[in-house]
Every structure is written in C-alpha cells, then in structure tokens.
Coordinates of C-alpha atoms and ligand atoms in Angstrom, one line a residue:
M1 CA 69.3 127.3 -107.5
P2 CA 65.6 128.0 -106.2
T3 CA 64.8 125.5 -103.6
E4 CA 62.2 123.2 -103.8
D5 CA 59.4 124.9 -102.5
W6 CA 56.8 121.8 -103.8
D7 CA 56.0 118.5 -105.0
P8 CA 53.2 119.0 -107.8
R9 CA 53.0 115.2 -107.9
D10 CA 53.0 114.0 -104.3
P11 CA 50.1 112.1 -103.6
R12 CA 49.0 114.5 -101.4
V13 CA 48.5 117.4 -104.0
L14 CA 47.2 114.8 -106.6
A15 CA 44.4 113.7 -104.0
D16 CA 42.4 116.8 -104.4
Q17 CA 44.8 119.5 -106.2
V18 CA 42.5 122.3 -105.7
R19 CA 42.9 122.0 -102.1
A20 CA 45.9 121.9 -102.6
Y21 CA 46.4 125.1 -105.0
D22 CA 44.1 127.0 -102.2
Q23 CA 46.9 126.7 -99.5
L24 CA 49.8 127.0 -101.5
R25 CA 48.1 130.8 -102.8
A26 CA 48.3 131.4 -98.3
T27 CA 51.6 130.5 -97.8
C28 CA 53.4 130.0 -100.6
P29 CA 51.8 132.4 -103.3
V30 CA 54.5 132.0 -105.8
A31 CA 56.5 128.5 -105.6
H32 CA 59.2 126.6 -107.5
S33 CA 59.9 122.8 -108.7
E34 CA 62.1 120.9 -111.0
Y35 CA 58.6 119.5 -112.6
L36 CA 56.8 123.3 -113.2
G37 CA 59.2 125.7 -112.7
W38 CA 57.8 129.0 -111.0
S39 CA 54.2 128.0 -110.1
V40 CA 52.1 130.9 -109.7
F41 CA 48.4 130.5 -107.4
R42 CA 47.5 134.8 -107.2
H43 CA 45.1 136.0 -108.9
S44 CA 47.0 139.4 -109.5
D45 CA 49.7 137.7 -110.5
V46 CA 48.4 135.6 -112.8
V47 CA 46.8 138.4 -113.9
A48 CA 50.4 140.7 -114.5
I49 CA 51.7 137.5 -116.5
L50 CA 48.8 137.5 -118.9
D51 CA 49.2 141.5 -119.3
D52 CA 52.7 141.3 -120.4
H53 CA 53.3 138.9 -123.1
E54 CA 56.4 140.3 -124.6
T55 CA 58.3 139.5 -121.1
F56 CA 55.9 136.1 -120.6
S57 CA 56.5 135.1 -124.3
S58 CA 54.7 131.4 -124.7
Q59 CA 56.7 130.1 -126.6
V60 CA 57.8 127.1 -124.4
S61 CA 59.4 124.7 -126.5
D62 CA 61.1 124.8 -129.8
A63 CA 60.9 121.3 -130.5
H64 CA 57.4 121.1 -130.7
P65 CA 56.1 124.3 -132.0
A66 CA 52.3 124.2 -130.8
V67 CA 49.7 126.5 -133.6
P68 CA 48.8 128.8 -131.6
N69 CA 49.3 128.8 -128.9
G70 CA 53.3 128.0 -128.7
F71 CA 54.1 131.4 -130.7
D72 CA 54.1 135.0 -130.1
P73 CA 53.2 138.3 -131.6
P74 CA 53.5 138.9 -134.7
R75 CA 53.3 135.3 -136.1
H76 CA 50.5 134.6 -133.4
T77 CA 48.6 137.5 -134.5
S78 CA 48.6 135.9 -137.9
Y79 CA 47.4 132.5 -136.6
R80 CA 44.5 133.5 -134.2
R81 CA 43.2 135.8 -137.5
L82 CA 42.9 133.3 -139.3
I83 CA 41.7 130.6 -136.1
D84 CA 38.6 133.1 -134.9
E85 CA 36.6 133.0 -137.8
F86 CA 35.7 128.9 -137.3
F87 CA 34.7 130.5 -133.1
R88 CA 32.3 133.2 -135.0
S89 CA 28.8 132.9 -133.4
D90 CA 27.2 132.9 -136.5
E91 CA 29.0 130.0 -137.4
M92 CA 28.1 128.5 -134.1
A93 CA 24.9 128.7 -134.5
R94 CA 24.9 126.2 -136.9
Y95 CA 25.7 123.5 -135.3
E96 CA 23.1 123.9 -132.5
P97 CA 20.6 121.5 -133.8
E98 CA 23.4 119.1 -133.6
F99 CA 24.6 119.5 -130.4
R100 CA 20.9 119.0 -129.3
E101 CA 19.8 115.9 -130.6
I102 CA 23.2 114.1 -129.6
A103 CA 22.7 115.3 -126.1
D104 CA 19.1 113.8 -126.0
A105 CA 19.7 110.3 -126.9
L106 CA 22.3 110.9 -124.4
V107 CA 19.8 111.7 -122.4
E108 CA 17.3 109.0 -123.2
G109 CA 19.8 106.4 -122.8
L110 CA 19.9 107.4 -119.0
P111 CA 18.5 104.8 -116.9
P112 CA 14.6 106.0 -115.9
E113 CA 15.4 105.6 -112.5
G114 CA 18.7 105.0 -111.0
E115 CA 23.1 104.9 -111.1
H116 CA 25.2 106.4 -113.5
E117 CA 28.5 106.9 -113.9
F118 CA 29.0 109.9 -115.6
I119 CA 32.2 110.8 -116.5
D120 CA 33.0 107.9 -119.4
N121 CA 29.2 107.4 -120.1
F122 CA 28.7 110.7 -120.3
A123 CA 30.5 113.1 -120.0
L124 CA 33.0 111.7 -122.6
S125 CA 30.7 110.6 -124.8
Y126 CA 29.3 114.0 -125.5
A127 CA 32.6 115.8 -125.8
L128 CA 33.8 113.6 -128.4
E129 CA 30.5 113.2 -130.8
T130 CA 30.1 117.2 -130.7
Q131 CA 33.6 117.2 -131.5
Q132 CA 32.9 114.8 -134.5
A133 CA 29.7 116.6 -135.5
W134 CA 32.0 119.5 -135.6
L135 CA 35.0 119.0 -137.6
R136 CA 33.2 115.5 -139.5
W137 CA 35.7 113.3 -138.3
P138 CA 35.5 109.1 -139.1
T139 CA 34.0 107.6 -135.5
E140 CA 37.2 104.8 -135.6
T141 CA 39.4 108.8 -135.1
V142 CA 37.2 110.2 -132.7
Q143 CA 37.4 106.6 -130.5
A144 CA 41.3 106.7 -131.3
L145 CA 41.3 110.0 -130.1
R146 CA 39.4 108.8 -126.6
R147 CA 42.2 106.1 -126.1
W148 CA 45.4 108.9 -127.3
I149 CA 44.0 111.4 -124.4
A150 CA 44.6 108.9 -121.4
V151 CA 47.8 107.6 -122.8
S152 CA 48.6 111.2 -123.2
Q153 CA 48.2 112.6 -119.8
S154 CA 49.7 109.2 -117.9
A155 CA 52.7 110.6 -120.1
T156 CA 52.4 114.2 -118.4
L157 CA 52.0 113.2 -114.9
A158 CA 55.1 110.2 -115.1
G159 CA 56.9 113.3 -116.5
E160 CA 57.9 110.5 -119.3
P161 CA 59.2 113.2 -122.5
D162 CA 59.3 109.5 -124.4
G163 CA 55.5 108.3 -123.7
L164 CA 54.4 112.1 -124.9
K165 CA 56.4 112.3 -128.2
A166 CA 55.2 108.4 -128.8
A167 CA 51.6 109.8 -128.3
A168 CA 51.9 113.0 -130.1
Q169 CA 53.5 111.0 -133.3
E170 CA 50.3 108.8 -133.1
F171 CA 48.2 111.7 -132.9
D172 CA 50.1 113.4 -135.5
S173 CA 49.4 110.5 -138.0
T174 CA 46.0 109.9 -137.1
V175 CA 44.8 113.1 -137.7
R176 CA 47.9 113.7 -140.9
R177 CA 46.1 110.6 -142.5
V178 CA 42.3 112.4 -141.7
V179 CA 44.5 115.6 -143.5
E180 CA 45.2 113.7 -146.4
A181 CA 42.0 111.8 -147.3
R182 CA 39.9 115.7 -147.4
R183 CA 42.3 116.6 -149.9
E184 CA 41.6 113.6 -151.7
V185 CA 37.9 114.5 -152.5
P186 CA 37.0 116.6 -155.8
G187 CA 35.8 119.3 -155.8
G188 CA 35.9 119.6 -151.4
S189 CA 32.7 119.8 -149.0
D190 CA 32.3 123.2 -146.7
D191 CA 33.2 121.3 -143.4
V192 CA 35.7 122.5 -140.7
T193 CA 38.4 120.8 -141.6
T194 CA 38.3 121.2 -145.0
R195 CA 38.0 125.4 -145.2
L196 CA 40.9 124.8 -142.7
L197 CA 43.1 123.3 -144.9
R198 CA 42.5 125.8 -147.6
S199 CA 43.1 128.3 -145.5
R200 CA 45.9 130.9 -146.3
V201 CA 48.6 132.6 -143.4
D202 CA 50.5 135.5 -144.0
D203 CA 49.9 135.1 -148.3
R204 CA 50.6 131.9 -148.4
P205 CA 48.8 128.1 -148.2
I206 CA 48.5 127.1 -144.9
T207 CA 51.2 123.5 -144.6
D208 CA 50.2 120.2 -143.8
D209 CA 51.9 120.3 -140.6
E210 CA 50.0 123.6 -139.4
V211 CA 46.9 121.8 -139.6
V212 CA 48.2 118.7 -138.4
S213 CA 49.3 121.4 -134.8
I214 CA 46.0 123.5 -135.4
M215 CA 43.9 120.3 -135.1
R216 CA 45.9 118.9 -131.7
N217 CA 44.7 121.8 -129.9
W218 CA 41.1 122.0 -131.2
T219 CA 41.1 117.9 -130.5
A220 CA 43.8 116.3 -128.3
G221 CA 43.7 119.8 -126.1
E222 CA 40.3 120.4 -125.3
L223 CA 38.0 117.1 -125.4
G224 CA 40.0 116.3 -122.1
T225 CA 38.5 119.9 -120.9
M226 CA 35.2 119.5 -122.3
A227 CA 35.0 116.2 -120.1
A228 CA 36.0 117.6 -117.3
S229 CA 33.5 121.1 -117.5
I230 CA 30.6 118.2 -117.6
G231 CA 31.3 116.2 -115.2
I232 CA 31.9 119.6 -112.7
I233 CA 28.4 121.0 -113.7
V234 CA 26.7 117.8 -113.2
D235 CA 28.6 117.0 -110.3
F236 CA 27.9 120.6 -109.1
V237 CA 23.7 121.1 -109.8
A238 CA 23.8 117.3 -107.8
R239 CA 24.8 118.7 -104.6
H240 CA 23.1 121.9 -105.0
P241 CA 19.3 121.3 -105.5
E242 CA 18.1 124.7 -105.1
I243 CA 19.9 125.5 -108.2
Q244 CA 19.0 123.0 -110.1
S245 CA 15.7 123.6 -109.2
T246 CA 16.6 127.6 -110.0
L247 CA 17.9 126.3 -113.2
R248 CA 15.3 124.0 -114.6
T249 CA 12.3 126.9 -114.4
S250 CA 15.6 129.7 -115.6
P251 CA 17.1 128.3 -118.7
G252 CA 18.1 131.4 -119.4
D253 CA 20.5 131.5 -116.1
I254 CA 21.8 128.3 -117.7
P255 CA 25.3 129.9 -118.9
A256 CA 26.1 132.6 -115.8
A257 CA 25.9 129.6 -114.3
I258 CA 28.1 127.5 -115.9
D259 CA 30.6 129.9 -116.1
E260 CA 31.0 130.3 -112.2
I261 CA 30.7 127.0 -111.5
L262 CA 33.7 126.5 -113.4
R263 CA 35.5 128.6 -111.3
I264 CA 34.3 127.7 -108.8
H265 CA 35.5 124.2 -109.4
P266 CA 38.3 124.2 -112.3
P267 CA 38.5 121.9 -115.2
L268 CA 41.7 123.5 -116.9
I269 CA 44.4 123.5 -114.5
S270 CA 47.6 125.5 -115.9
N271 CA 49.5 126.7 -119.0
R272 CA 53.0 127.5 -119.2
R273 CA 55.5 130.7 -120.4
V274 CA 59.1 131.8 -120.6
T275 CA 60.6 134.8 -119.0
T276 CA 62.1 136.2 -122.2
R277 CA 64.0 139.2 -119.9
A278 CA 65.1 139.7 -115.9
T279 CA 61.0 140.3 -114.0
S280 CA 59.8 138.9 -111.3
A281 CA 56.3 137.3 -110.1
G282 CA 55.2 138.1 -106.9
D283 CA 57.8 138.6 -105.1
H284 CA 60.4 136.5 -106.4
H285 CA 62.7 137.7 -109.0
M286 CA 63.9 135.7 -112.4
G287 CA 66.2 135.6 -114.7
P288 CA 65.2 135.5 -118.5
G289 CA 64.5 131.6 -119.9
E290 CA 62.9 130.4 -116.8
R291 CA 59.5 128.3 -116.8
V292 CA 57.2 129.7 -115.2
T293 CA 53.9 128.0 -114.7
I294 CA 49.9 130.0 -114.4
F295 CA 47.2 128.0 -112.5
W296 CA 44.3 128.9 -113.4
A297 CA 42.7 126.6 -111.2
S298 CA 44.4 128.9 -108.1
A299 CA 44.0 131.9 -109.1
N300 CA 40.2 131.6 -110.1
R301 CA 40.0 130.8 -106.4
D302 CA 41.5 133.8 -105.1
A303 CA 40.4 135.0 -102.0
T304 CA 40.9 139.1 -102.4
V305 CA 38.7 138.7 -105.7
F306 CA 36.1 135.8 -104.6
D307 CA 35.8 136.9 -101.5
D308 CA 34.5 133.3 -100.5
P309 CA 36.2 131.7 -103.6
D310 CA 33.0 128.8 -103.0
H311 CA 29.7 130.9 -103.1
F312 CA 28.1 130.8 -106.0
D313 CA 28.1 134.4 -108.0
P314 CA 27.9 134.4 -110.9
V315 CA 26.3 138.6 -111.3
R316 CA 29.5 139.1 -108.4
N317 CA 32.0 137.2 -110.3
A318 CA 31.8 136.9 -114.1
P319 CA 34.0 140.1 -114.7
D320 CA 37.3 139.0 -112.9
N321 CA 36.5 135.4 -114.1
L322 CA 40.3 133.5 -115.8
L323 CA 37.3 130.7 -117.1
Y324 CA 38.4 131.2 -120.6
G325 CA 42.2 133.4 -120.3
R326 CA 42.8 136.6 -121.3
G327 CA 44.9 138.9 -123.1
I328 CA 45.4 137.9 -126.9
H329 CA 46.1 133.9 -126.1
D330 CA 42.1 134.0 -124.6
C331 CA 40.3 131.0 -125.2
P332 CA 39.4 131.1 -129.0
G333 CA 37.5 127.9 -128.6
A334 CA 35.0 129.9 -126.1
P335 CA 31.8 130.1 -127.8
L336 CA 32.2 126.6 -129.4
A337 CA 32.7 125.0 -125.1
R338 CA 29.6 127.5 -123.9
L339 CA 27.5 126.4 -127.0
E340 CA 28.6 122.1 -125.9
L341 CA 27.7 123.3 -122.2
R342 CA 24.9 125.3 -122.7
V343 CA 23.4 122.5 -124.7
A344 CA 24.0 119.5 -122.0
L345 CA 23.1 120.9 -119.1
E346 CA 19.5 121.7 -120.5
A347 CA 19.0 118.9 -122.3
L348 CA 20.4 117.4 -118.8
L349 CA 17.7 119.2 -116.7
A350 CA 14.7 118.9 -119.5
G351 CA 15.5 115.7 -119.6
T352 CA 15.5 114.5 -116.0
V353 CA 13.4 115.3 -113.0
S354 CA 16.2 114.4 -110.5
L355 CA 19.7 114.4 -110.5
T356 CA 20.8 113.7 -107.4
L357 CA 24.8 112.6 -106.2
D358 CA 24.8 108.6 -105.5
E359 CA 26.4 108.8 -102.2
T360 CA 27.3 105.4 -102.2
V361 CA 30.1 105.4 -104.3
P362 CA 32.5 108.2 -103.6
S363 CA 33.9 110.3 -106.5
D364 CA 37.2 110.8 -107.2
F365 CA 39.3 113.9 -108.5
A366 CA 41.2 113.8 -112.0
A367 CA 44.7 114.3 -111.2
Y368 CA 47.6 117.2 -112.8
P369 CA 47.7 117.2 -115.6
A370 CA 43.6 116.8 -116.2
G371 CA 40.6 118.6 -113.7
G372 CA 37.9 117.9 -112.8
L373 CA 36.7 113.8 -111.4
R374 CA 37.9 110.6 -112.8
S375 CA 34.6 109.2 -112.3
L376 CA 31.3 110.5 -110.3
H377 CA 28.0 108.8 -109.6
I378 CA 24.6 110.6 -109.6
H379 CA 21.6 109.0 -109.5
V380 CA 19.6 110.5 -112.4
V381 CA 15.2 110.1 -111.8
R382 CA 13.6 110.8 -115.8
Ligands
HEM1 C1 35.6 124.2 -120.8 C2 36.2 124.4 -122.0 C3 37.6 125.0 -121.8 C4 38.1 126.2 -121.8 C5 38.2 127.0 -120.0 C6 39.2 126.6 -122.2 C7 40.3 127.6 -121.5 C8 41.2 128.2 -121.7 C9 42.3 128.9 -122.0 C10 42.5 129.7 -120.0 C11 43.2 129.7 -122.5 C12 44.0 130.1 -122.0 C13 45.2 129.7 -122.6 C14 47.0 130.3 -122.4 O1 46.6 131.8 -122.3 O2 48.0 130.2 -122.2 C15 42.9 128.9 -123.6 C16 43.5 128.7 -125.0 C17 43.1 128.1 -126.4 N1 41.9 127.4 -125.9 FE1 40.8 127.1 -124.6 N2 39.0 126.4 -123.3 C18 38.4 125.4 -123.4 C19 37.6 124.9 -124.9 C20 38.3 124.4 -126.0 C21 38.0 124.5 -127.1 C22 36.5 124.0 -127.4 C23 39.0 125.3 -128.2 C24 38.6 124.8 -129.7 C25 38.3 123.6 -130.2 C26 40.0 125.5 -127.5 C27 41.2 126.7 -128.2 C28 41.9 127.0 -127.7 C29 43.2 127.4 -128.2 C30 43.5 127.2 -130.1 C31 43.5 127.9 -127.2 C32 45.0 128.8 -127.7 C33 44.7 130.0 -128.1 C34 46.7 131.3 -128.2 O3 47.5 130.6 -127.7 O4 46.1 132.4 -129.0 N3 39.6 125.8 -126.3 N4 41.3 128.3 -123.5

C-alpha cells in the first residue's frame, strides 16, 4: 500500500490551497492520499496523462456515468460530436447582446460609491442569469441550482457519499421536470434545451438520462467554476491598478488577460482519472485501477514552464496554459465561458471608474473542491 503523503482536507491546505499545491509540487510532485488517490502536480506529468487517455481513463465511476466526461472513446467521441455543436462561435455570438444586458444591469445595481461583496451579489448572480438566458430555464429552477451547488460542494469536501447521492438525485429530478415540460410543448421551440432533447447519438434518439447527465455537466459542474472565475478576475484587477487601467483603455486585451489571470489564480482545481494498466506518473509506478487526480491549480503555476508563476504575461504563457484542459476531454464550453467572462469584465470596466480592494474586510479563499474566493469585498467608484 502506498503511504499517505498528504491530507487534501487538512485545514492548513484548505486555508490557501493554491499555495499548498505550490509547496507540494516542489517537495512531493506525485503525492498519495486515501481521499484523492495519486495527486499529480507538475505540468509535464499532467500533460503526459492528458496525452495518454488509453492508460489514464476518464471512466472513474460505473455507478454515476457522466456524459461526456466520464467516458472514453469511442463512446466519448459520439457524445463530443453532438455537444461541440452547441458551442460553435456563430452559435455563441447569438447570446452576446443578452449577456451584456445582464452584466450591465448588475453593474447598474452596484453602489455609486462604496463597498460591495462581489461573490454572492455579482459573480454567482451573473453566472446563474447568463446560464438561464442560454438554457431558457425557469427562474425557480435556477434558484434551486444556486442552493444545490452549495450542498454538493460541502458534501464533496466532507467525503459524504450519501450527501452527494442525495444532492445528485435532487438535481436530477429538478432537471427531469424541466426536460419533461419541454417535451410537452407542442411543436417545441429552438432553445438549447429543446434542441438537445431532439439530438441523436449514433443514429438513435438521445435518452432522457443522457440529457439530464449532460445538463448536470453544463450547469452544476460549471456554475461554480464560472462564478469563481469572475471573483478571481475582479480580485486580480483590484489588486493590480496598472493592469486595470490598461484594460480600461485597451479592451481588446481583455480576452488574453482573462486566460492569464485564471492561469495564475485557478478557478478549477482538479479532475480525475483511473489507470487501465501498469504505468507511472513522475517517479511513481502504479498498477491498473489506481485513482489519479490531475491538479490544474498546480500544473498551471509550474515554474519550470511559467518561470515566475505569479507574473502576468499573457503572450508568453498562453501556449502552455491548461486552463481549458488539453486532448480529447478539453473543455467544449470554453467559447461560452470566454464570452461570458469577457462581457462581464467589459461591462464592469465600462460602468465603473475604479475597482479597489476593500482592505477592511479580508477576502477568504474557497475550499476544495471549489476554487477562487468564498467572499470578496470591493470598493467601487462609478
Ligand atoms: C472558466 C470556466 C471553465 C473552465 C476553467 C473549464 C475547464 C475545463 C477543463 C480543464 C476541462 C477538462 C477536464 C478533464 O480533462 O477531465 C473541462 C471539461 C469540460 N467542460 Fe469546462 N470549463 C469551464 C466552463 C465550462 C462551461 C461554461 C461549460 C458548459 C456549459 C463546460 C463544459 C465542460 C464539459 C462538458 C467538459 C467535459 C469534456 C469532455 O470530457 O470531453 N465548461 N472544462
């Protein structure tokens, strides 16, 4: 049995998880724990895993198969073909005006001058409202999602399979109600949910179970990451007035800046794999069936690739940035995420004179599995 190299839920790790992963990358780059199996922290080791999906399978759970991220080829390929269609750039462009209205209204709601807690009152609201605009879901379903995210994250941290199962079942029945209501609309409409319901996989109609699983991925899986990203971006520009000022005068630099900010301070912490045969990661040999956790939150800060990981250099660092993954499971939602984040930052910068940190209320970090900040207090001048 491998030894316990670290405890991912140690309060000292959770207090500032990104710094803790920085230290582990230097001292124990492939570290074992009962909770996560083999945690892989170095950029080169993570890339090697991503490039070898036959040895490092994504089929980590037979009990809860997730579409598409819990599948390997050829099944994964069939689902990706279908899913990628929903994120084409012409498809995304349709939503920009609506996302901008949502962002402008939230900026309009900021105090003319004063403190504002950004995570609950801006980031999460924006992530949920844009999601609702994209999927055309009823407001009460979106509010249920807001509660669901918090329950699911604390059950993951507590390692409570029963809590997670109950949260997953509650989510599934919420989504199933939306799906059934859509099926009943005569003639249907052209919204994303309805189009997904009418999709075909390998020449057969998609099943309700598959739709619910995809929807779980598009909503529950990603809302937390989107909200975390907005918090991280606002925190970063508030801490770096010179970068904030450049982005105010050169909004064309915003997309590359966002990818780089989210490399430095990661919104998504990790993803899982399982070995299909004897292999190794770093210096560690593993047998078949071993659990592996790849840490985006560490690989993207590896000094052997990014020199000074905290230094903001969008042009230099873009080619190695693993923000949206790599290989066959790379993020299909990246065009939507990039659009939402760009529109949010553009609206915030256009609608304010300055954003600075409110030093009187310290921000605190979110704990695994969430990334980013739990709360963020910003002084706004409009
Ligand atoms: C800033 C926001 C986001 C980040 C940083 C992010 C990052 C990632 C990463 C790193 C992966 C690869 C996972 C792996 O290799 O195991 C991934 C996969 C995925 N993402 Fe995202 N994502 C974001 C937003 C979104 C959004 C908005 C959606 C959809 C609405 C989405 C849908 C997915 C799906 C379905 C997969 C699984 C792909 C597959 O297994 O083939 N993501 N994401």
